[in-house]
Short mmCIF file of C-alpha atoms and ligand atoms in Angstrom, two decimals:
data_model
loop_
_atom_site.label_atom_id
_atom_site.label_comp_id
_atom_site.label_asym_id
_atom_site.label_seq_id
_atom_site.Cartn_x
_atom_site.Cartn_y
_atom_site.Cartn_z
CA MET O 1 42.43 16.29 2.01
CA LYS O 2 38.99 15.07 3.06
CA MET O 3 37.87 11.95 1.23
CA LYS O 4 34.82 12.45 -0.93
CA GLU O 5 31.87 11.06 0.99
CA LYS O 6 30.20 8.07 -0.61
CA MET O 7 26.74 8.66 -2.01
CA PRO O 8 24.05 6.58 -0.28
CA GLU O 9 23.50 3.28 -2.07
CA LYS O 10 20.74 3.07 -4.61
CA SER O 11 18.12 0.80 -3.13
CA TYR O 12 14.50 1.63 -3.78
CA ALA O 13 13.45 -1.15 -1.42
CA TRP O 14 14.32 0.67 1.79
CA SER O 15 12.39 3.79 0.94
CA LYS O 16 9.24 1.75 0.64
CA SER O 17 7.27 0.64 3.69
CA ILE O 18 9.12 2.94 6.06
CA VAL O 19 8.30 6.29 4.57
CA THR O 20 6.05 8.64 6.50
CA ILE O 21 3.72 10.94 4.56
CA LEU O 22 2.87 14.20 6.29
CA LYS O 23 0.03 16.23 4.79
CA LEU O 24 -0.23 19.81 6.00
CA GLY O 25 -3.73 21.08 5.32
CA GLY O 26 -4.37 24.40 3.70
CA SER O 27 -6.82 25.11 6.53
CA ALA O 28 -3.88 25.14 8.95
CA ILE O 29 -1.07 26.76 6.97
CA THR O 30 -3.19 29.60 5.57
CA ARG O 31 -5.93 31.78 7.01
CA LYS O 32 -8.77 30.09 5.17
CA GLU O 33 -11.31 32.87 5.66
CA LYS O 34 -8.88 35.54 4.43
CA GLN O 35 -7.90 35.37 0.76
CA SER O 36 -4.23 34.82 -0.13
CA THR O 37 -3.02 34.88 3.46
CA PRO O 38 -0.48 32.33 4.63
CA ASN O 39 -0.43 31.55 8.34
CA THR O 40 3.28 32.13 8.84
CA GLY O 41 3.09 31.53 12.60
CA VAL O 42 1.73 28.02 12.04
CA ILE O 43 4.18 27.35 9.18
CA GLU O 44 7.17 28.32 11.35
CA ARG O 45 5.98 26.26 14.33
CA LEU O 46 5.27 23.22 12.14
CA ALA O 47 8.76 23.48 10.62
CA SER O 48 10.20 23.43 14.17
CA GLU O 49 8.07 20.41 15.08
CA ILE O 50 9.18 18.57 11.92
CA LYS O 51 12.82 19.37 12.73
CA LYS O 52 12.43 18.21 16.34
CA ALA O 53 10.63 14.98 15.36
CA ASN O 54 13.51 14.07 13.02
CA ILE O 55 11.55 11.45 11.04
CA LYS O 56 13.32 9.75 8.12
CA PRO O 57 12.35 9.12 5.37
CA LEU O 58 9.64 11.76 5.20
CA ILE O 59 7.54 13.21 2.38
CA ILE O 60 5.59 16.40 2.98
CA VAL O 61 2.52 17.32 0.95
CA HIS O 62 0.70 20.59 1.59
CA GLY O 63 -2.61 22.06 0.58
CA GLY O 64 -3.53 25.46 -0.79
CA GLY O 65 -6.06 26.94 1.62
CA SER O 66 -6.78 30.59 0.96
CA MET O 67 -3.71 30.86 -1.29
CA GLY O 68 -4.82 28.30 -3.87
CA HIS O 69 -8.56 27.71 -3.70
CA PRO O 70 -10.09 31.18 -4.36
CA VAL O 71 -8.05 31.76 -7.53
CA ALA O 72 -8.74 28.21 -8.77
CA LYS O 73 -12.44 28.79 -8.12
CA ASN O 74 -12.53 32.17 -9.89
CA PHE O 75 -11.19 30.64 -13.08
CA GLY O 76 -13.03 27.30 -12.87
CA ILE O 77 -9.73 25.41 -13.07
CA LYS O 78 -11.05 22.21 -11.49
CA GLU O 79 -13.82 21.92 -14.09
CA GLY O 80 -11.26 21.98 -16.91
CA TYR O 81 -10.48 23.99 -20.01
CA ARG O 82 -13.38 25.84 -21.61
CA SER O 83 -11.85 29.11 -22.81
CA PRO O 84 -8.43 30.70 -23.37
CA ALA O 85 -9.31 33.28 -20.68
CA GLN O 86 -8.78 30.52 -18.11
CA LEU O 87 -5.14 29.98 -19.04
CA VAL O 88 -3.87 32.85 -16.93
CA GLY O 89 -5.99 31.41 -14.11
CA PHE O 90 -4.15 28.10 -14.51
CA SER O 91 -0.86 30.04 -14.23
CA LYS O 92 -2.11 32.07 -11.26
CA THR O 93 -3.30 28.98 -9.37
CA HIS O 94 0.02 27.23 -9.87
CA TYR O 95 1.94 30.41 -9.01
CA ALA O 96 -0.05 30.89 -5.78
CA MET O 97 0.94 27.36 -4.78
CA VAL O 98 4.58 28.01 -5.67
CA LYS O 99 4.56 31.06 -3.39
CA LEU O 100 3.05 29.10 -0.49
CA ASN O 101 5.48 26.25 -1.16
CA GLU O 102 8.35 28.71 -1.01
CA LEU O 103 7.34 29.83 2.50
CA ILE O 104 7.29 26.23 3.69
CA LEU O 105 10.60 25.39 2.01
CA ASP O 106 12.12 28.52 3.51
CA ALA O 107 10.96 27.63 7.03
CA LEU O 108 12.31 24.06 6.71
CA ILE O 109 15.64 25.00 5.10
CA ARG O 110 16.32 27.72 7.70
CA ARG O 111 16.15 24.94 10.28
CA GLY O 112 18.74 22.94 8.38
CA LEU O 113 16.30 20.44 6.87
CA PRO O 114 17.12 19.24 3.31
CA ALA O 115 13.66 20.00 1.92
CA VAL O 116 13.35 19.93 -1.88
CA SER O 117 10.28 21.04 -3.76
CA ILE O 118 8.68 18.72 -6.33
CA GLN O 119 6.30 20.42 -8.73
CA PRO O 120 3.17 18.27 -9.26
CA SER O 121 2.13 20.17 -12.41
CA ALA O 122 5.40 19.04 -14.04
CA SER O 123 5.41 15.47 -12.74
CA VAL O 124 1.76 14.35 -12.62
CA MET O 125 -0.93 14.01 -15.29
CA THR O 126 -4.51 13.24 -14.36
CA GLU O 127 -7.43 11.74 -16.27
CA ASN O 128 -10.77 13.20 -15.28
CA GLY O 129 -9.19 14.48 -12.08
CA ARG O 130 -7.59 11.18 -11.04
CA ILE O 131 -3.83 10.61 -11.10
CA LEU O 132 -2.92 8.78 -14.31
CA THR O 133 0.87 9.05 -14.34
CA MET O 134 3.41 10.35 -11.89
CA GLU O 135 7.16 10.56 -12.32
CA THR O 136 8.45 9.28 -8.98
CA LYS O 137 12.09 8.45 -9.83
CA PRO O 138 13.52 11.83 -8.72
CA LEU O 139 11.37 11.71 -5.59
CA LEU O 140 12.67 8.25 -4.67
CA ARG O 141 16.24 9.34 -5.33
CA LEU O 142 15.74 12.37 -3.09
CA LEU O 143 14.49 10.07 -0.32
CA GLU O 144 17.48 7.77 -0.75
CA LEU O 145 19.83 10.71 -0.45
CA GLY O 146 18.14 11.75 2.77
CA CYS O 147 16.24 14.74 1.43
CA ILE O 148 12.63 15.65 2.26
CA PRO O 149 10.52 15.97 -0.91
CA VAL O 150 7.83 18.63 -0.51
CA LEU O 151 4.82 18.43 -2.86
CA TYR O 152 1.55 20.31 -2.92
CA GLY O 153 -1.95 20.39 -4.31
CA ASP O 154 -1.61 22.01 -7.71
CA ALA O 155 -3.18 22.95 -11.03
CA VAL O 156 -2.23 20.00 -13.26
CA LEU O 157 -2.68 18.88 -16.86
CA ASP O 158 -5.50 16.44 -17.44
CA THR O 159 -5.82 14.13 -20.46
CA SER O 160 -9.57 14.61 -20.79
CA LEU O 161 -10.26 17.99 -19.11
CA GLY O 162 -7.22 19.86 -20.40
CA PHE O 163 -6.34 20.87 -16.86
CA THR O 164 -7.80 20.44 -13.39
CA ILE O 165 -6.98 20.70 -9.69
CA LEU O 166 -5.11 17.86 -8.02
CA SER O 167 -5.73 17.95 -4.28
CA GLY O 168 -2.90 17.47 -1.80
CA ASP O 169 -5.02 14.73 -0.24
CA GLN O 170 -5.23 12.69 -3.46
CA LEU O 171 -1.50 13.18 -3.93
CA ALA O 172 -0.69 12.12 -0.34
CA SER O 173 -2.93 9.05 -0.52
CA ASN O 174 -1.62 8.04 -3.96
CA LEU O 175 2.01 8.39 -2.85
CA ALA O 176 1.27 6.41 0.31
CA VAL O 177 -0.24 3.53 -1.70
CA ASN O 178 2.46 3.52 -4.38
CA LEU O 179 5.38 3.73 -1.96
CA ASN O 180 3.64 1.43 0.52
CA ALA O 181 4.12 4.11 3.18
CA SER O 182 4.29 3.12 6.83
CA ARG O 183 1.74 5.78 7.83
CA ILE O 184 0.03 9.02 6.94
CA VAL O 185 -0.20 11.99 9.29
CA ILE O 186 -2.75 14.62 8.27
CA GLY O 187 -2.79 18.07 9.86
CA VAL O 188 -5.95 20.21 9.63
CA ASP O 189 -7.56 23.09 11.57
CA VAL O 190 -9.86 20.91 13.69
CA ASP O 191 -9.01 18.15 16.19
CA GLY O 192 -9.86 15.31 13.79
CA VAL O 193 -12.98 13.77 12.27
CA TYR O 194 -16.16 14.71 14.14
CA THR O 195 -19.68 13.28 14.04
CA ALA O 196 -20.60 16.50 12.16
CA ASP O 197 -18.79 19.66 11.03
CA PRO O 198 -17.56 21.08 14.38
CA LYS O 199 -17.63 24.60 12.95
CA LEU O 200 -21.34 24.37 12.22
CA ASP O 201 -22.64 21.95 14.82
CA PRO O 202 -21.74 22.64 18.49
CA THR O 203 -22.92 19.14 19.46
CA ALA O 204 -20.40 17.48 17.10
CA ARG O 205 -18.19 14.97 18.89
CA LEU O 206 -14.60 14.05 18.03
CA VAL O 207 -14.27 10.46 16.86
CA LYS O 208 -10.93 9.26 18.22
CA GLN O 209 -10.83 5.89 16.52
CA LEU O 210 -12.40 4.99 13.21
CA SER O 211 -12.44 1.77 11.25
CA LEU O 212 -12.82 1.87 7.50
CA GLY O 213 -16.36 0.49 7.81
CA GLU O 214 -17.32 3.18 10.34
CA LEU O 215 -15.71 5.83 8.17
CA ARG O 216 -17.82 4.78 5.20
CA LYS O 217 -20.97 5.07 7.35
CA LEU O 218 -19.90 8.44 8.81
CA LYS O 219 -19.23 9.81 5.33
CA THR O 220 -22.87 10.81 5.01
CA LYS O 221 -22.44 13.20 7.99
CA ILE O 222 -19.10 14.67 7.04
CA GLY O 223 -19.45 18.01 5.36
CA VAL O 224 -17.44 20.15 3.03
CA SER O 225 -15.33 23.08 4.14
CA ARG O 226 -17.02 26.44 4.83
CA ALA O 227 -14.18 28.40 3.25
CA PRO O 228 -13.84 28.35 -0.56
CA ASP O 229 -12.45 24.88 -1.13
CA VAL O 230 -12.48 23.28 -4.54
CA THR O 231 -11.42 19.89 -3.24
CA GLY O 232 -14.27 19.11 -0.88
CA GLY O 233 -13.22 19.74 2.76
CA MET O 234 -13.19 16.86 5.23
CA LEU O 235 -15.50 14.78 3.04
CA GLY O 236 -13.11 15.05 0.10
CA LYS O 237 -10.24 14.28 2.44
CA VAL O 238 -11.57 11.07 3.95
CA SER O 239 -12.78 9.89 0.53
CA GLU O 240 -9.26 10.32 -0.82
CA LEU O 241 -7.74 8.50 2.16
CA ILE O 242 -9.87 5.37 1.75
CA PRO O 243 -7.58 3.64 -0.84
CA ALA O 244 -4.60 4.05 1.53
CA ILE O 245 -6.56 2.78 4.53
CA GLU O 246 -7.81 -0.17 2.45
CA VAL O 247 -4.21 -1.31 2.01
CA GLU O 248 -3.74 -0.98 5.78
CA ILE O 249 -1.69 2.19 5.94
CA PRO O 250 -2.45 3.64 9.39
CA THR O 251 -3.67 7.19 9.17
CA ILE O 252 -4.07 9.86 11.82
CA ILE O 253 -5.78 13.23 11.48
CA VAL O 254 -4.65 15.88 13.99
CA ASN O 255 -5.03 19.60 14.57
CA ALA O 256 -1.96 21.31 13.06
CA THR O 257 -3.02 24.70 14.43
CA LYS O 258 -2.40 23.45 17.99
CA PRO O 259 1.20 23.14 19.20
CA ASN O 260 2.81 19.71 19.37
CA ARG O 261 -0.06 17.71 17.84
CA VAL O 262 1.82 17.12 14.57
CA TYR O 263 5.05 16.51 16.52
CA LYS O 264 3.42 13.87 18.73
CA ALA O 265 1.70 12.22 15.73
CA LEU O 266 5.05 12.05 13.90
CA LYS O 267 6.73 10.52 16.95
CA GLY O 268 3.90 8.00 17.33
CA GLU O 269 3.04 9.41 20.78
CA LYS O 270 -0.46 9.54 22.23
CA VAL O 271 -2.18 12.61 20.82
CA VAL O 272 -5.66 14.09 20.40
CA GLY O 273 -6.89 13.19 16.91
CA THR O 274 -8.64 10.58 14.81
CA VAL O 275 -6.85 7.33 14.08
CA ILE O 276 -8.27 5.52 11.06
CA THR O 277 -7.48 1.86 10.54
CA ALA O 278 -8.58 -0.87 8.14
CA GLY O 279 -11.39 -3.27 9.10
CA GLU O 280 -15.17 -3.05 9.52
P1 LIG A 301 -7.49 21.23 4.59
O1 LIG A 301 -7.68 22.47 3.74
O2 LIG A 301 -6.64 21.49 5.78
O3 LIG A 301 -7.08 20.05 3.83
P2 LIG A 301 -10.33 21.22 4.72
O4 LIG A 301 -10.70 22.67 4.98
O5 LIG A 301 -10.45 20.74 3.33
O6 LIG A 301 -8.89 20.91 5.26
O7 LIG A 301 -11.17 20.27 5.67
C1 LIG A 301 -11.22 20.54 7.04
C2 LIG A 301 -12.55 21.20 7.35
O8 LIG A 301 -13.60 20.26 7.13
C3 LIG A 301 -12.67 21.62 8.81
O9 LIG A 301 -12.22 22.93 8.97
C4 LIG A 301 -14.14 21.46 9.09
O10 LIG A 301 -14.82 22.70 9.19
C5 LIG A 301 -14.71 20.70 7.88
N1 LIG A 301 -15.51 19.53 8.27
C6 LIG A 301 -16.70 19.20 7.71
N2 LIG A 301 -17.21 18.10 8.27
C7 LIG A 301 -16.32 17.71 9.22
C8 LIG A 301 -16.30 16.62 10.18
N3 LIG A 301 -17.28 15.72 10.25
N4 LIG A 301 -15.21 16.52 10.99
C9 LIG A 301 -14.21 17.42 10.92
N5 LIG A 301 -14.19 18.47 10.06
C10 LIG A 301 -15.24 18.63 9.23
#
């Protein structure tokens, strides 16, 4: 009879400082201009790239795009509780994210990856939109076992607002800081951070390398997303990333709608994108 395999040792230390955080933007995994439409082609390809890259330990966080944002906006979920009529909107926003999460889980699991969903609305509480508490013990245990926790931007409970929207970017940055992640890879629907919104300004140039100081200066030129986005587009994204970059976690923003960009970023290979590092 086969001996029972030993469970991996419990050692929180190893999971810190070597974990990679991959954020898959809603702009890439859904069709942002078309309400409630996942981009299954991109989801399937990204799952293949994640499988091929074989990065361990890995945490995936994804956004909502056209699945999450329009419903959250309709019910004013980000602004907090004002009337009981919003409650079904809170449910619908969370449910839309669960459905998108299921597609991602399905694509990963079909490729043999041990992806396990972690529900932010049941493990995080915010205060005025900022993460106040987060239960990370199960997440750390999943990492130790060799699983891939998959989290997402979600409708969450808020101590002062009643409820609000927690962006996948805030979640990714917060996890990176708290687990002292080795790096953050962010996938969006543009090649990286530009001098202006590339969808509105044809003269916008891709900035391949950004220091924290330069990023702070550029912030005035970075716009919000054109599609309904309750978490602030690229401006919201880079603002959320600043705390992680401040503690010297290298961050790269790449185009997840183009083949192999996320794969190359995960492997640490040279790739088109914006690398953001600490310093002035
Ligand atoms: P996601 O939903 O994938 O997290 P967002 O839609 O929130 O991404 O942000 C990406 C969008 O931000 C891009 O599609 C782009 O149109 C917009 N954007 C605004 N300003 C900039 C900029 N300076 N550089 C890059 N993208 C920008």
